[in-house]
Short mmCIF file of C-alpha atoms in Angstrom, two decimals:
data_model
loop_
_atom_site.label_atom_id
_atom_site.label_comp_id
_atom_site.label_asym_id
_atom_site.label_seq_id
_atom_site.Cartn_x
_atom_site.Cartn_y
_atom_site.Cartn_z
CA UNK A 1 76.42 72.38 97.90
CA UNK A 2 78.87 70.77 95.56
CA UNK A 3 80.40 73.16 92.63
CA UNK A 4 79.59 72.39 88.78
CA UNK A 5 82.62 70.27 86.90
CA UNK A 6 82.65 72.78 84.32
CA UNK A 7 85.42 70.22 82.60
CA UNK A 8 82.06 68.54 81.70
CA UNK A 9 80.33 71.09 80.63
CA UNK A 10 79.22 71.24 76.67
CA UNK A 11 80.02 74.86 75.78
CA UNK A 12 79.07 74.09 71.70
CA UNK A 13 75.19 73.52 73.29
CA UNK A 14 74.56 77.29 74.21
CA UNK A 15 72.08 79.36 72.67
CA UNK A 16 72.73 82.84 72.01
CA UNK A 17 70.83 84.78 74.40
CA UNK A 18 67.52 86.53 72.70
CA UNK A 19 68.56 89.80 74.82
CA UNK A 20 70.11 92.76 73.32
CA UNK A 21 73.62 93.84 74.13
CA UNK A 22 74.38 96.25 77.05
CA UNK A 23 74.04 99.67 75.06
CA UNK A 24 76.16 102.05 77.11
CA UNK A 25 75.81 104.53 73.95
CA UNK A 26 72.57 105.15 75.27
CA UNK A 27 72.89 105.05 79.15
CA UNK A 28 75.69 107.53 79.01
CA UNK A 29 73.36 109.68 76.66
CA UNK A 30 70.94 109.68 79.09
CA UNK A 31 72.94 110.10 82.02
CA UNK A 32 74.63 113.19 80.44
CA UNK A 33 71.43 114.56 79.59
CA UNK A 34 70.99 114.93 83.24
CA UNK A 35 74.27 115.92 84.78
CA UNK A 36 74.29 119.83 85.04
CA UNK A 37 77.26 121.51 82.94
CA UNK A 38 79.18 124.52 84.25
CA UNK A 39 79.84 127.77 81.86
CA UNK A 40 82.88 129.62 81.87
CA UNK A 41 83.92 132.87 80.39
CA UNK A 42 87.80 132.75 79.04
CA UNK A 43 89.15 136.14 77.11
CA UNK A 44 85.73 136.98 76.24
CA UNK A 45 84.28 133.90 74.63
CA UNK A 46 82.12 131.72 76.81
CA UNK A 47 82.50 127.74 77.01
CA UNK A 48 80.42 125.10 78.17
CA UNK A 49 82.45 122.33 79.96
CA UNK A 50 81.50 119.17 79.38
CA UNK A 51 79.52 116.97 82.00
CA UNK A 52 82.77 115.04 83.31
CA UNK A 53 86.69 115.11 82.67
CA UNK A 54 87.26 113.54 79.23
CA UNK A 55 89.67 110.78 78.96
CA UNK A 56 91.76 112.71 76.63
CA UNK A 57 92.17 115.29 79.11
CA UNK A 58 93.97 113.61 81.89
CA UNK A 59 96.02 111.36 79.21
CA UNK A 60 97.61 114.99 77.68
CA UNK A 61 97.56 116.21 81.25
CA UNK A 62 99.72 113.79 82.14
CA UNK A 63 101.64 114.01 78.91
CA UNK A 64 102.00 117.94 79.26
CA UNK A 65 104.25 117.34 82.52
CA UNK A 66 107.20 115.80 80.45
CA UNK A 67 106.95 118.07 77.23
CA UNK A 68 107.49 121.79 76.75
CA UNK A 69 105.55 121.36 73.15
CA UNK A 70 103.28 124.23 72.52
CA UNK A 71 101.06 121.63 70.24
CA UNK A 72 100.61 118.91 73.87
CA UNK A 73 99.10 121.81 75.58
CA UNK A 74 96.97 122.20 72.53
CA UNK A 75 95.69 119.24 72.90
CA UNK A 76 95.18 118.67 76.37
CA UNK A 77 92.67 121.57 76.37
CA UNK A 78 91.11 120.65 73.18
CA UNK A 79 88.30 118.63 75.28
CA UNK A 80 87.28 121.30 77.50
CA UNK A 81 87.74 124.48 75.89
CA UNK A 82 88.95 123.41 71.77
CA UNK A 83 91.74 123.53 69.98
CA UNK A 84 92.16 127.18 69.27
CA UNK A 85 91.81 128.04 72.94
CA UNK A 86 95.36 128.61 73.67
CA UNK A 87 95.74 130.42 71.48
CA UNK A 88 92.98 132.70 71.87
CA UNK A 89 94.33 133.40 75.21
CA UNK A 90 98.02 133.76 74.15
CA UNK A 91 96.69 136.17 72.03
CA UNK A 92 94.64 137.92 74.45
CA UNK A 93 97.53 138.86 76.88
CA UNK A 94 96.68 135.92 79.52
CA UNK A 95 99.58 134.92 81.64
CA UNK A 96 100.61 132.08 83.15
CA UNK A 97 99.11 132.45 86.56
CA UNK A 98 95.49 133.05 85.15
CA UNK A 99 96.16 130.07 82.70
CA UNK A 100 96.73 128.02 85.97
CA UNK A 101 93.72 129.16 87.71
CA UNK A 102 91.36 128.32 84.70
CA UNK A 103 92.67 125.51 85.22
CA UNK A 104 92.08 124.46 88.51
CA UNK A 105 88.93 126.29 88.27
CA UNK A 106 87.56 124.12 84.98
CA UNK A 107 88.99 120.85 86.37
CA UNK A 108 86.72 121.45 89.95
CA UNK A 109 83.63 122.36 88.17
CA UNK A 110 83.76 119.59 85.01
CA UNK A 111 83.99 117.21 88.57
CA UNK A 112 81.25 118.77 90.41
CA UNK A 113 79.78 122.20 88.72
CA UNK A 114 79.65 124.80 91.23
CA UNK A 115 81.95 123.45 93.39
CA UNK A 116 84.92 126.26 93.12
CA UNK A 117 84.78 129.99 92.80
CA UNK A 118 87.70 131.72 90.78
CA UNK A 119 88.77 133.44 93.70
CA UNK A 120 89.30 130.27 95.59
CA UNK A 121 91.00 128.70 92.86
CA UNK A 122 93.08 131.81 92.80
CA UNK A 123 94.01 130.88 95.98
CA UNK A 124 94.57 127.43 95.88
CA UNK A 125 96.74 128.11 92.91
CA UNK A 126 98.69 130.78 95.10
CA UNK A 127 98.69 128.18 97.97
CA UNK A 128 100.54 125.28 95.68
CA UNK A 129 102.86 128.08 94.00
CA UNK A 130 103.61 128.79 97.89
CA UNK A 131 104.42 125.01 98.78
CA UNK A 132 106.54 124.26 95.85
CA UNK A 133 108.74 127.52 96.86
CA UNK A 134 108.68 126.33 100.43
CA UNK A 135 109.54 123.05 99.11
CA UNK A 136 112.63 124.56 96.80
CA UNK A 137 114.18 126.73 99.50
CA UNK A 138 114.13 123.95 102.07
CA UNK A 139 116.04 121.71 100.10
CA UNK A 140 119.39 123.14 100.29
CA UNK A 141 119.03 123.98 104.14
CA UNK A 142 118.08 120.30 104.68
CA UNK A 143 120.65 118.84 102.97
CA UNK A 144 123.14 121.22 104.49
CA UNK A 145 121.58 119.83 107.81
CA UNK A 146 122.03 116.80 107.41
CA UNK A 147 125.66 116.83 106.59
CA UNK A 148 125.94 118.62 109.84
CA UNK A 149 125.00 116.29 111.94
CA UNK A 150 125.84 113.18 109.58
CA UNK A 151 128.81 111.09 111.29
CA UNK A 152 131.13 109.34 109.33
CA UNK A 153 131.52 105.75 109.51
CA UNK A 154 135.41 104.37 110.08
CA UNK A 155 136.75 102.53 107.24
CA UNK A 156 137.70 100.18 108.86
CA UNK A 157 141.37 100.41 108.36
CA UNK A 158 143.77 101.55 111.35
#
């Protein structure tokens, strides 16, 4: 089967086609419609997460790592929780380690609702606090190992 010469193809001679556009608008309405949403209680005020991890999320997320501004971590929880969620839970007395846990918690469940207790995001939080103080305290032995054993080259010069 030989392939069209689309050099001689007349591209001014198409119609438009009499179909409507692709309306994702309304698939994604109707696909979040069904997708079940997971509620979460947060220093006494309920949320609803929403049916999958906005965009917005994981762009601050990512953002968060290389700022210490108060107002990025604002906004990275704005699309799960809102904006005044922070500080509702400053304001509460949450600390750091529960703010981590919520989390890992919301993150599981806006991915697949049901799919993480709090006490086993508790624990995976303790288990990754764990690692990276593993991970801290081995450096220095490491590197003190390896200029143990580390030979050094001649110069070259006699």
């Amino acid at each position: 089967m030989s392939e069209p010469n689309l050099d001689e193809y007349d591209y001014d001679d198409e119609q438009p086609l009499a179909e409507a556009a692709a309306d994702f608008d309304a698939f994604f309405g109707e696909e979040v419609a069904a997708r079940p949403r997971q509620n979460v209680r947060v220093c006494g005020k309920t949320y609803t997460l929403p049916d999958s991890l906005p965009l917005m999320f994981t762009l601050q997320a990512e953002r968060v790592q290389e700022s210490s501004s108060v107002d990025d971590v604002r906004a990275m929880l704005a699309p799960l929780f809102g904006r005044d969620a922070l500080d509702d839970w400053a304001a509460a007395g949450m600390t750091d380690r529960r703010f981590r846990i919520v989390l890992i918690y919301a993150v599981a469940n806006v991915r697949n609702p049901g799919s993480l207790t709090m006490q086993a995001a508790a624990e995976l939080h303790d288990q990754q606090e764990a690692e990276k103080a593993a991970g801290k305290a081995a450096g220095p032995n490491r590197a003190a190992r390896r200029t143990k054993t580390k030979k050094h080259a001649s110069s070259g010069k006699r």
